[in-house]
PDB file of N, CA and C in Angstrom:
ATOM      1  N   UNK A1376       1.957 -14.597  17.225  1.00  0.00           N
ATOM      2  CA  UNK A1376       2.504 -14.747  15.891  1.00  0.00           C
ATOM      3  C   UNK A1376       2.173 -13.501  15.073  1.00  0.00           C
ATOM      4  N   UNK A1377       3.185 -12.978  14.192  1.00  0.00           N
ATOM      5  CA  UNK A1377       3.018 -11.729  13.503  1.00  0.00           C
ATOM      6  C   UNK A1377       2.103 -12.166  12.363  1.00  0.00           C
ATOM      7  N   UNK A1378       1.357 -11.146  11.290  1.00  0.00           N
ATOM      8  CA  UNK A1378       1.017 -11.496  10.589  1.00  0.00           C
ATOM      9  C   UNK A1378       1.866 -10.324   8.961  1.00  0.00           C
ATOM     10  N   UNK A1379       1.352 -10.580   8.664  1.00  0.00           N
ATOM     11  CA  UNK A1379       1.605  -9.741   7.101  1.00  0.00           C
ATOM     12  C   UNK A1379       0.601  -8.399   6.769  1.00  0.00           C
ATOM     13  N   UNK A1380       1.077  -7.521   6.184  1.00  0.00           N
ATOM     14  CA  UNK A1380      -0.022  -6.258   5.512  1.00  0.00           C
ATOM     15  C   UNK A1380       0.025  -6.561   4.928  1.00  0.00           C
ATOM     16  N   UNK A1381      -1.118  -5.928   4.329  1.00  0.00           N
ATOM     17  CA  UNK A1381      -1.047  -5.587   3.026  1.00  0.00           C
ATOM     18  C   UNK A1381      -2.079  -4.211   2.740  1.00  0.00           C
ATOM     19  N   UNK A1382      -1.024  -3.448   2.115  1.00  0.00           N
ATOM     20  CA  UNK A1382      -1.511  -2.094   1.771  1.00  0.00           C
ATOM     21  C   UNK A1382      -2.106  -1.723   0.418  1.00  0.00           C
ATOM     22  N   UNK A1383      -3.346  -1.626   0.009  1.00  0.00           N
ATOM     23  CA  UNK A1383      -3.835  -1.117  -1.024  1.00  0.00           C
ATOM     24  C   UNK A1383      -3.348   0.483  -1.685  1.00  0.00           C
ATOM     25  N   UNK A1384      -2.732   0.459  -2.695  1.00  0.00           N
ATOM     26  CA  UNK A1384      -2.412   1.456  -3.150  1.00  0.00           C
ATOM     27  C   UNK A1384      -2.529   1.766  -4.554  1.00  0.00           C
ATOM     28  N   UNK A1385      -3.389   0.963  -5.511  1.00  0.00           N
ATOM     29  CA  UNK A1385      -3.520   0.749  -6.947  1.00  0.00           C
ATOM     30  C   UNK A1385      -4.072   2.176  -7.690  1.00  0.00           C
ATOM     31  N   UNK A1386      -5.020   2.647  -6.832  1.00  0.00           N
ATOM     32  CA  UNK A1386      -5.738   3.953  -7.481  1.00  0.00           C
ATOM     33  C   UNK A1386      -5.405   4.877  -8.248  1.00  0.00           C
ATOM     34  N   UNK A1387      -6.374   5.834  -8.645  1.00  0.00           N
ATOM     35  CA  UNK A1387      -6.045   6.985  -9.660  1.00  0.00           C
ATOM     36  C   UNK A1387      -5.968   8.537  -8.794  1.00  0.00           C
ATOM     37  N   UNK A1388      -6.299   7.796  -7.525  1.00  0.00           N
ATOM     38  CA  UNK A1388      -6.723   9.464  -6.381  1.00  0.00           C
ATOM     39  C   UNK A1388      -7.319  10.122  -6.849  1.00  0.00           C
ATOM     40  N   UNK A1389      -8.373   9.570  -8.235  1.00  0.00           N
ATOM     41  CA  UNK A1389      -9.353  10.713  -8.546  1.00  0.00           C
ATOM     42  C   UNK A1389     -10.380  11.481  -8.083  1.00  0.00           C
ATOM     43  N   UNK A1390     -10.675  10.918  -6.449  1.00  0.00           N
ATOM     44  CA  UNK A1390     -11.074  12.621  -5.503  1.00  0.00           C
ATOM     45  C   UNK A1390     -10.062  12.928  -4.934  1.00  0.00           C
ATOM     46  N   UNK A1391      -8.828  12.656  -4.491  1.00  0.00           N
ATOM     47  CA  UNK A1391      -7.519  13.115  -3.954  1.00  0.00           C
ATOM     48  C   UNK A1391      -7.117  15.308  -4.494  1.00  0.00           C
ATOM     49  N   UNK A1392      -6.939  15.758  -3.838  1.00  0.00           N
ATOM     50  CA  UNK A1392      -6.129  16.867  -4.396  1.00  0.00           C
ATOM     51  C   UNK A1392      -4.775  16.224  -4.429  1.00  0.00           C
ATOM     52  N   UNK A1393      -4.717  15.268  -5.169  1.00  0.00           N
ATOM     53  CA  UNK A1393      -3.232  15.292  -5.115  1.00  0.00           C
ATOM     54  C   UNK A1393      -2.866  13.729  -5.787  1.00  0.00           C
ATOM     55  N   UNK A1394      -1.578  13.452  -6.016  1.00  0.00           N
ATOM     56  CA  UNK A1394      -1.643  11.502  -5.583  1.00  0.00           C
ATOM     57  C   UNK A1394      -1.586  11.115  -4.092  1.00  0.00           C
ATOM     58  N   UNK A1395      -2.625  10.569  -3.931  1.00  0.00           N
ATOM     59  CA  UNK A1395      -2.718  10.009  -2.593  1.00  0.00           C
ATOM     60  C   UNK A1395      -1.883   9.761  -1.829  1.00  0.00           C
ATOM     61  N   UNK A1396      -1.263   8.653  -2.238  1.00  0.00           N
ATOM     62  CA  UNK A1396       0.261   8.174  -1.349  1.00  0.00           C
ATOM     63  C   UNK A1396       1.059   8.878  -1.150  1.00  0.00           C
ATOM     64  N   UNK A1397       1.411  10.018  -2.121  1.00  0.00           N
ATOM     65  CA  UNK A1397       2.253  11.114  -1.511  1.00  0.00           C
ATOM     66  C   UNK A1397       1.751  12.313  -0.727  1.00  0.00           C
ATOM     67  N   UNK A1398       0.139  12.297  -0.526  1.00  0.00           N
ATOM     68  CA  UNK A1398      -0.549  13.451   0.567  1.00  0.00           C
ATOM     69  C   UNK A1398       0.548  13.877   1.651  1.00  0.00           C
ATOM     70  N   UNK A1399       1.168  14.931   2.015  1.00  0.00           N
ATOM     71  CA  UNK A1399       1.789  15.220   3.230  1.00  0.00           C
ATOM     72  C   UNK A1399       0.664  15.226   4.428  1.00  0.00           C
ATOM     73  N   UNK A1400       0.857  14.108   5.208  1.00  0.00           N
ATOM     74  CA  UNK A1400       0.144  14.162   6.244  1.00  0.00           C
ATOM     75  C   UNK A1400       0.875  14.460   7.461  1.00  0.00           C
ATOM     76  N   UNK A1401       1.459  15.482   8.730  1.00  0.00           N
ATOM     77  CA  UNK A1401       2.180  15.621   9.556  1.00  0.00           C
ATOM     78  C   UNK A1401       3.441  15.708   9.129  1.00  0.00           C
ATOM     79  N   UNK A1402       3.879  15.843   7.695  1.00  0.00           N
ATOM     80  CA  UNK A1402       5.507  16.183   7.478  1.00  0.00           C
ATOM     81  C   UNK A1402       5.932  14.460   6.318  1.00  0.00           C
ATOM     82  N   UNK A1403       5.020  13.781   6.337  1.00  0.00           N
ATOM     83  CA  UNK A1403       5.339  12.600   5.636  1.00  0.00           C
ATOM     84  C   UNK A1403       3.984  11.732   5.190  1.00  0.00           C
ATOM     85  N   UNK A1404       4.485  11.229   3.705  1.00  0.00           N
ATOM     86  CA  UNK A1404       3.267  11.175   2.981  1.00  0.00           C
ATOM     87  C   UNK A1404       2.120  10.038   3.348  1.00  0.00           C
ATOM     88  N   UNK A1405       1.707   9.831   2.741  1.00  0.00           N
ATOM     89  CA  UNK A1405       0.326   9.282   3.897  1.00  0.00           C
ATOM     90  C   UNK A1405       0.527   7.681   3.352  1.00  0.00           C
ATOM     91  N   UNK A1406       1.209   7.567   2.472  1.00  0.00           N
ATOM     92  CA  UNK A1406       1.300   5.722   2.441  1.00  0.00           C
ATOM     93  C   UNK A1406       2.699   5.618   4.053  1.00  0.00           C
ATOM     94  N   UNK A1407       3.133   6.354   4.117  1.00  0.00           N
ATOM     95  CA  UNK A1407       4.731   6.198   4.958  1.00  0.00           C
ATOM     96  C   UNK A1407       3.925   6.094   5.939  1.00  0.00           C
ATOM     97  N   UNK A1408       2.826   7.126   6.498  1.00  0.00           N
ATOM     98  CA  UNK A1408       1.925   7.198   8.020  1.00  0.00           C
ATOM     99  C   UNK A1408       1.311   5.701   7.702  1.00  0.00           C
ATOM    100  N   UNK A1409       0.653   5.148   6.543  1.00  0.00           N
ATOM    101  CA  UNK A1409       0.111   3.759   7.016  1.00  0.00           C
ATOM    102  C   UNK A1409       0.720   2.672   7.319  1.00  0.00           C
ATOM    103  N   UNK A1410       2.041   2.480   6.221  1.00  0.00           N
ATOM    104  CA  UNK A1410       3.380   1.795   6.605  1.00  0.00           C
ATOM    105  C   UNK A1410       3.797   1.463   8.486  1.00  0.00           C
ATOM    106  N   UNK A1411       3.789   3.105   8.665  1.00  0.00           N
ATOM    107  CA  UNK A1411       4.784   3.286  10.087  1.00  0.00           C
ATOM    108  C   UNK A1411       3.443   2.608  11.072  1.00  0.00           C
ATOM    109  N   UNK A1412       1.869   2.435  10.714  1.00  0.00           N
ATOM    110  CA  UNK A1412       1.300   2.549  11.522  1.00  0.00           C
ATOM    111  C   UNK A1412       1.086   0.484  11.784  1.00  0.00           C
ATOM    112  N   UNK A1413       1.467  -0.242  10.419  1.00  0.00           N
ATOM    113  CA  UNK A1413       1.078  -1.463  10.542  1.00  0.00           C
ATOM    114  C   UNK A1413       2.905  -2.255  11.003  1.00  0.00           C
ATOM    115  N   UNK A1414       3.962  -1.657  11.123  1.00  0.00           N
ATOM    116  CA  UNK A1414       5.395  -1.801  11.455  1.00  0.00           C
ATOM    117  C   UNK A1414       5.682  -3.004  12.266  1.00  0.00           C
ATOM    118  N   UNK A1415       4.637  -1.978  14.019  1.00  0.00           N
ATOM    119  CA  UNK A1415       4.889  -3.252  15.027  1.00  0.00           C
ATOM    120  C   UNK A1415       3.801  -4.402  14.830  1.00  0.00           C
ATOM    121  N   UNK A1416       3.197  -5.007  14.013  1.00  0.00           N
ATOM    122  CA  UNK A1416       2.268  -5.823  13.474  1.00  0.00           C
ATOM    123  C   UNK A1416       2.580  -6.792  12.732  1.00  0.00           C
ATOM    124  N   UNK A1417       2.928  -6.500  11.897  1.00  0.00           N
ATOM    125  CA  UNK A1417       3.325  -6.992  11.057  1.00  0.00           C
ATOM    126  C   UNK A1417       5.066  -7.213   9.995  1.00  0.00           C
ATOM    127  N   UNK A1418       4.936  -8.571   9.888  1.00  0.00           N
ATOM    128  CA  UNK A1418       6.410  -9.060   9.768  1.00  0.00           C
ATOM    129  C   UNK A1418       6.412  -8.313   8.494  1.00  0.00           C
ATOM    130  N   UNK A1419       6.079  -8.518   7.283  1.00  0.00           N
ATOM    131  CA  UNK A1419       6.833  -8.035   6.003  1.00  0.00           C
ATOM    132  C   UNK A1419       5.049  -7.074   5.767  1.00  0.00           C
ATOM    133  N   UNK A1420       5.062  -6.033   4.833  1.00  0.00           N
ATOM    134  CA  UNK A1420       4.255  -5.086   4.074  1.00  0.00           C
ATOM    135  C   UNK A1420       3.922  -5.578   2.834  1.00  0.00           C
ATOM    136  N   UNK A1421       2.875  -5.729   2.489  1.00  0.00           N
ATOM    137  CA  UNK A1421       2.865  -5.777   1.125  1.00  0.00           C
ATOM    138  C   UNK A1421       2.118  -4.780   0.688  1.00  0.00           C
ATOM    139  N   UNK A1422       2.839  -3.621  -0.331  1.00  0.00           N
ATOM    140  CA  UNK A1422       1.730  -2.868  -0.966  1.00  0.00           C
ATOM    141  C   UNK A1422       1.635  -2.682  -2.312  1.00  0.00           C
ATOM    142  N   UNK A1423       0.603  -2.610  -2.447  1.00  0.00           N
ATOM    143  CA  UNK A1423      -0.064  -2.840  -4.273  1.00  0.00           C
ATOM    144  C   UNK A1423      -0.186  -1.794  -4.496  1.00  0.00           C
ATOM    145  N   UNK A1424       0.452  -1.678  -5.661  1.00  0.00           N
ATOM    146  CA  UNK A1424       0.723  -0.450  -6.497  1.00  0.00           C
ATOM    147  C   UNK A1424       0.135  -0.907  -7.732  1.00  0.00           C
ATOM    148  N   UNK A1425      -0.695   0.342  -8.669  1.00  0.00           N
ATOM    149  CA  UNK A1425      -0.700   0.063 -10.241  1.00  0.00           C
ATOM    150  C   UNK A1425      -0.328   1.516 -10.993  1.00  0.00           C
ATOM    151  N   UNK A1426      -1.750   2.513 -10.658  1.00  0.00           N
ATOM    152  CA  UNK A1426      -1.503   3.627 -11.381  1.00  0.00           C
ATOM    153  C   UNK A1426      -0.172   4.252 -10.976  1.00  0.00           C
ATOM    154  N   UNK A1427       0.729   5.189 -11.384  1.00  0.00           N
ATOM    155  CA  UNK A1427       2.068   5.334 -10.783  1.00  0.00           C
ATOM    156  C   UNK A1427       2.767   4.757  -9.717  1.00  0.00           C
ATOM    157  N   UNK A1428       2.875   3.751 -10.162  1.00  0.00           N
ATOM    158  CA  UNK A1428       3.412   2.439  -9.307  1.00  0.00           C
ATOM    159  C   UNK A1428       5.217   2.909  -9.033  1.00  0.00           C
ATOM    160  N   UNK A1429       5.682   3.313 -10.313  1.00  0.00           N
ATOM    161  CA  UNK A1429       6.814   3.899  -9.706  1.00  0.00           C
ATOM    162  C   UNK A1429       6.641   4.935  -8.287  1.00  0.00           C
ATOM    163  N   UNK A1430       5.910   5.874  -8.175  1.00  0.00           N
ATOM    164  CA  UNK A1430       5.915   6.702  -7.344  1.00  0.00           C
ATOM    165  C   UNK A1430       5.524   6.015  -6.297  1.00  0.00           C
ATOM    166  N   UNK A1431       4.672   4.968  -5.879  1.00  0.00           N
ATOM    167  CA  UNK A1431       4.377   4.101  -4.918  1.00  0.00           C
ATOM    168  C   UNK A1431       5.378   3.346  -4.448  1.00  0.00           C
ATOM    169  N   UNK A1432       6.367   2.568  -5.074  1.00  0.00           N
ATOM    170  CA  UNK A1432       7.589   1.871  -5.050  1.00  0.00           C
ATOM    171  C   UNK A1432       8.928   3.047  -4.176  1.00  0.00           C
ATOM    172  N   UNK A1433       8.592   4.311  -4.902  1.00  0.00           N
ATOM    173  CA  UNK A1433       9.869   5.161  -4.471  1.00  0.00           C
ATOM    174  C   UNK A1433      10.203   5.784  -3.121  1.00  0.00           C
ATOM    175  N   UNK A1434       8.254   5.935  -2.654  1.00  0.00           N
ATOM    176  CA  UNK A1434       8.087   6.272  -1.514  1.00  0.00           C
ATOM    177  C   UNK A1434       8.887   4.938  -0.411  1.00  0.00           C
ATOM    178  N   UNK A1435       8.495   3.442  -1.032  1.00  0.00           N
ATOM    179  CA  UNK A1435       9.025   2.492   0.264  1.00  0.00           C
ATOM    180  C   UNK A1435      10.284   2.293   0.001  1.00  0.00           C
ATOM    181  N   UNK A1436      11.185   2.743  -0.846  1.00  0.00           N
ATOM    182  CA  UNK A1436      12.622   2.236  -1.054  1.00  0.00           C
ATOM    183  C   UNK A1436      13.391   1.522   0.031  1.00  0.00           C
ATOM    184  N   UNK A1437      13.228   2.566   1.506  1.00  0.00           N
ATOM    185  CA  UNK A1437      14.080   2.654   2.156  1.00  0.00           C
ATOM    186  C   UNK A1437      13.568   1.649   3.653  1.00  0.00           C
ATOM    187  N   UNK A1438      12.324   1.311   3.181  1.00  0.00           N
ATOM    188  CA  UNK A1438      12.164   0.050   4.051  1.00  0.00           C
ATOM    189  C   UNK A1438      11.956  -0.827   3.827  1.00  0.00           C
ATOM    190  N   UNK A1439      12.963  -2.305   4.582  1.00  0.00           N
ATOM    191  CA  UNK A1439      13.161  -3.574   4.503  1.00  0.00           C
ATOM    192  C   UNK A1439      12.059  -4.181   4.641  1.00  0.00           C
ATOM    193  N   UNK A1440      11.149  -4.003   5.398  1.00  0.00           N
ATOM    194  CA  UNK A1440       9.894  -4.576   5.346  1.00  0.00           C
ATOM    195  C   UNK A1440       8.718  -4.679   4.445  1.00  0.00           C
ATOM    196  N   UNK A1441       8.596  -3.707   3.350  1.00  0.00           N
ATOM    197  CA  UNK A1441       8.263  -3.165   2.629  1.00  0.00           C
ATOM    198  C   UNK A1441       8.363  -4.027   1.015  1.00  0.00           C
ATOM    199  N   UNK A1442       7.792  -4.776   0.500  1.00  0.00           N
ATOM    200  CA  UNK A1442       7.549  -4.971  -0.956  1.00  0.00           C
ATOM    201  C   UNK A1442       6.483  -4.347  -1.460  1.00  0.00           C
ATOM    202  N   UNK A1443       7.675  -3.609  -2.612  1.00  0.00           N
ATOM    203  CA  UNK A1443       6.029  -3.201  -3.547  1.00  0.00           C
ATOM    204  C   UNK A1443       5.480  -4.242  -4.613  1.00  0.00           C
ATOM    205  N   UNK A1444       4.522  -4.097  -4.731  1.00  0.00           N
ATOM    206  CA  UNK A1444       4.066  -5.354  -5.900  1.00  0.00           C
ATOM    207  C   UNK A1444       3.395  -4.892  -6.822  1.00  0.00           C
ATOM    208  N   UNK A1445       3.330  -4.723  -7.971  1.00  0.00           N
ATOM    209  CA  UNK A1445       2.504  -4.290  -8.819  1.00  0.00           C
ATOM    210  C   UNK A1445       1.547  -5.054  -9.861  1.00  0.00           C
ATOM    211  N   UNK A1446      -0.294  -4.406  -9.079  1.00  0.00           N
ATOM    212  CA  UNK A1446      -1.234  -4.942  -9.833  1.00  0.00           C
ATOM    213  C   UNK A1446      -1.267  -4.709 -11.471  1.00  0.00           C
ATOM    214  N   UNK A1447      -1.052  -5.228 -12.547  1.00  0.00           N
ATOM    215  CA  UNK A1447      -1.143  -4.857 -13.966  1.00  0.00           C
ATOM    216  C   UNK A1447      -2.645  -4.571 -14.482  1.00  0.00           C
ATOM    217  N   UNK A1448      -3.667  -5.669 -13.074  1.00  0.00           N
ATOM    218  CA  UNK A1448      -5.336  -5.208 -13.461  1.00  0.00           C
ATOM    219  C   UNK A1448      -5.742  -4.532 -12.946  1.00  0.00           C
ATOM    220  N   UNK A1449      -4.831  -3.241 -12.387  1.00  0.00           N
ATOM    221  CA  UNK A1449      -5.816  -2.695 -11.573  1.00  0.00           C
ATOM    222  C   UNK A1449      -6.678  -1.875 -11.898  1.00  0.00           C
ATOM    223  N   UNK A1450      -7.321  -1.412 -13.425  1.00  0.00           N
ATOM    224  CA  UNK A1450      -7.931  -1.076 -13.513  1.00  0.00           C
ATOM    225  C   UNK A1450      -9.637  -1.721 -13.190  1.00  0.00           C
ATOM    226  N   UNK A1451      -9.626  -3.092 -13.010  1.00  0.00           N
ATOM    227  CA  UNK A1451     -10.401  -4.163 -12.650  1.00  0.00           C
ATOM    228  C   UNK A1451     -10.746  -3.425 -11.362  1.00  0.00           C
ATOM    229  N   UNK A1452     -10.452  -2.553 -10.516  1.00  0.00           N
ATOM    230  CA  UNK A1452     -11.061  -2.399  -8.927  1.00  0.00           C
ATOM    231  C   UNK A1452     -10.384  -2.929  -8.095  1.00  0.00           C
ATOM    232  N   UNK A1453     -10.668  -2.648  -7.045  1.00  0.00           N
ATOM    233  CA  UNK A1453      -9.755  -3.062  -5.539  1.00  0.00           C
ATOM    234  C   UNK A1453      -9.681  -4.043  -5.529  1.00  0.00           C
ATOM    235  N   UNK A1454     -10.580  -4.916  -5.385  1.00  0.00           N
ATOM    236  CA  UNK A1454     -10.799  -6.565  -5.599  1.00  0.00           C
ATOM    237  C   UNK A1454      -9.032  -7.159  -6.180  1.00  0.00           C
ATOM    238  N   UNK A1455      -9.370  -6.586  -7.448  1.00  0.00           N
ATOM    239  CA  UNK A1455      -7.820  -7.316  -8.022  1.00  0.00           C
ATOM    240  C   UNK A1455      -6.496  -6.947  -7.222  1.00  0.00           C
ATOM    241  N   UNK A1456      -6.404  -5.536  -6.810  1.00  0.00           N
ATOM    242  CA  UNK A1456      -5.489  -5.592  -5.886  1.00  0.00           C
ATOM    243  C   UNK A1456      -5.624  -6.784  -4.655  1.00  0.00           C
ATOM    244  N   UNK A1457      -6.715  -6.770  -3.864  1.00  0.00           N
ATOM    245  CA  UNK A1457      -6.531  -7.328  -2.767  1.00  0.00           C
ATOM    246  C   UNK A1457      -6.083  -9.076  -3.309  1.00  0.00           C
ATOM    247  N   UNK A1458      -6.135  -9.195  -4.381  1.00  0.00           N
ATOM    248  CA  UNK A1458      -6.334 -10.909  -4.829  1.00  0.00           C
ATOM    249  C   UNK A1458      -4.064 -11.139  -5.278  1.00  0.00           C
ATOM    250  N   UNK A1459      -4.094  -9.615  -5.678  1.00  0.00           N
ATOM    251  CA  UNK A1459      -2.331  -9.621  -5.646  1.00  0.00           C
ATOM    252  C   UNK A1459      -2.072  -9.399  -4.609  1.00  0.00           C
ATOM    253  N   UNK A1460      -2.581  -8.962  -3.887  1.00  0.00           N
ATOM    254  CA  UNK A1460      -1.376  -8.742  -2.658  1.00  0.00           C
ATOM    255  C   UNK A1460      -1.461 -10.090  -1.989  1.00  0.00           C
ATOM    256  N   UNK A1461      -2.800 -10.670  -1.636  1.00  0.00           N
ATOM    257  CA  UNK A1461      -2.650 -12.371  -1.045  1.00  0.00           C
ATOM    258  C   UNK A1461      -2.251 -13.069  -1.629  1.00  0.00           C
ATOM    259  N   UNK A1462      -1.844 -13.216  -2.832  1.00  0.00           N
ATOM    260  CA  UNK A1462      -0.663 -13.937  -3.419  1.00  0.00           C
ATOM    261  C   UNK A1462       0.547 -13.852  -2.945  1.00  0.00           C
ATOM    262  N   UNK A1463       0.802 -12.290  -2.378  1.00  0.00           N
ATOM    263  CA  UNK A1463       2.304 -12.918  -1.838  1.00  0.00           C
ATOM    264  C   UNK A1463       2.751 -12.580  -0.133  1.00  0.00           C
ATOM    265  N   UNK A1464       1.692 -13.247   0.323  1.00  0.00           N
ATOM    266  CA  UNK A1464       1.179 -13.320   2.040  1.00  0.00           C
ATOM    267  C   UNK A1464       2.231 -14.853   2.080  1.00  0.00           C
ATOM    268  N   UNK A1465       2.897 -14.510   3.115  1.00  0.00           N
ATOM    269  CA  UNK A1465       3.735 -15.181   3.521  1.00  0.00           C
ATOM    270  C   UNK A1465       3.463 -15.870   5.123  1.00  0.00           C
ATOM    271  N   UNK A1466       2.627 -15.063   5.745  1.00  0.00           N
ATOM    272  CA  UNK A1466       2.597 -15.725   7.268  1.00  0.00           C
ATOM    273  C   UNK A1466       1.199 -16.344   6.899  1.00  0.00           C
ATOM    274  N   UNK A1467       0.842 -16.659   8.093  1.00  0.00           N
ATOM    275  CA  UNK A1467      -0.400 -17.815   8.677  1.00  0.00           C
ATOM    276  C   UNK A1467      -1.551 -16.527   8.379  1.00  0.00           C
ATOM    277  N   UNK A1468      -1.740 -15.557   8.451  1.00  0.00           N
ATOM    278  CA  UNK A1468      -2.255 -14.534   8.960  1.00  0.00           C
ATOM    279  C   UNK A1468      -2.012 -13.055   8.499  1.00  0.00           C
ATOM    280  N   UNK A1469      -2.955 -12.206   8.154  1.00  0.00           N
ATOM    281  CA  UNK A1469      -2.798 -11.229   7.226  1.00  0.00           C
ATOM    282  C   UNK A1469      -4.025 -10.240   7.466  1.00  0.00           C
ATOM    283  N   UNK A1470      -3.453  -9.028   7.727  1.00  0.00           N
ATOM    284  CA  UNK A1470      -4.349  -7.398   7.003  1.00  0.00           C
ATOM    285  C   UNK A1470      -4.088  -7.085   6.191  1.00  0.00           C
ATOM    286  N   UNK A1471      -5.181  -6.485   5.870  1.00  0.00           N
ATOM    287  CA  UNK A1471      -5.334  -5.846   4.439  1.00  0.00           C
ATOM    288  C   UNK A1471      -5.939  -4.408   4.849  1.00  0.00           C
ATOM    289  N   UNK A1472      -5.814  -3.240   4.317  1.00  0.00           N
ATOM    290  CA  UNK A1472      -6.314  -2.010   4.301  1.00  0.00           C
ATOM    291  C   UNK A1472      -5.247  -1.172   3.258  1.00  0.00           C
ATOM    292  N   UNK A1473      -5.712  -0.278   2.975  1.00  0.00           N
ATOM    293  CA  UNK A1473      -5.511   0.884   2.164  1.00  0.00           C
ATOM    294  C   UNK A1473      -5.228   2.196   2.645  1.00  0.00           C
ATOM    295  N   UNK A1474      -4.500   2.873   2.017  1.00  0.00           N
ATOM    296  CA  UNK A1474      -4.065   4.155   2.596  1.00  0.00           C
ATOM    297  C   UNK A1474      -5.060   5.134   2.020  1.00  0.00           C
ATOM    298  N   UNK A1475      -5.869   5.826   2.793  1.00  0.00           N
ATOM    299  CA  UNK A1475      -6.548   6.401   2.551  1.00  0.00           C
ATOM    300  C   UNK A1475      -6.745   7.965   3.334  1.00  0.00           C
ATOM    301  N   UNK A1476      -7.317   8.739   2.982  1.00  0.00           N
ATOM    302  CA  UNK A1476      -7.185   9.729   3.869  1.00  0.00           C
ATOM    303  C   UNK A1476      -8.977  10.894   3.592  1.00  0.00           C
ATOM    304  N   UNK A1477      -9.459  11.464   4.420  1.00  0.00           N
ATOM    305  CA  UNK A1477     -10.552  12.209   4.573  1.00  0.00           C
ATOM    306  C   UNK A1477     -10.287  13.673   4.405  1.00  0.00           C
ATOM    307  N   UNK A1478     -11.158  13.993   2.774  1.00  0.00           N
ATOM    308  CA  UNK A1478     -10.563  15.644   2.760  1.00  0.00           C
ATOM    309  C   UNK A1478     -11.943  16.406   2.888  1.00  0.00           C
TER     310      UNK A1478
END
């Protein structure tokens, strides 16, 4: 049985050189590499967006699997993301992780 993601993406990337989710990692930005990496796993994505949530949203446009959801507390810490995104977990069964990357 498949389960559901869910991708943490609420942050400010304030150690990031950059906004995070759009890092070019191998030619494509590093929320798309975590996306492509949870695909065969999982039935639908959920990723939580707050601080430029548009730019988080724009990156998944183009995949069906893909809802963005947006935390309004995310200044509250990860916690509140992870508590929106299991709100809208749909299977029996669910990951959770964040796109993150090591500079």
């Amino acid at each position: 049985m498949k389960a559901d993601g869910i991708i943490l993406s609420a942050g400010f990337s304030a150690r990031a050189e950059g906004f995070k989710p759009e890092l070019d990692i191998a030619g494509k930005p590093l929320l798309m590499r975590t996306v492509e990496s949870m695909l065969n796993f999982c039935e639908t994505i959920i990723v939580v967006g707050g601080h430029e949530f548009e730019r988080v949203a724009r990156i998944l446009e183009n995949i069906p699997q893909c809802t963005a959801v947006k935390n309004e507390n995310f200044r509250a810490g990860m916690f509140s993301s992870v508590k929106t995104g299991v709100k809208e977990v749909k299977a029996e069964r669910f990951l959770c992780c964040r796109a993150t990357s090591r500079q």
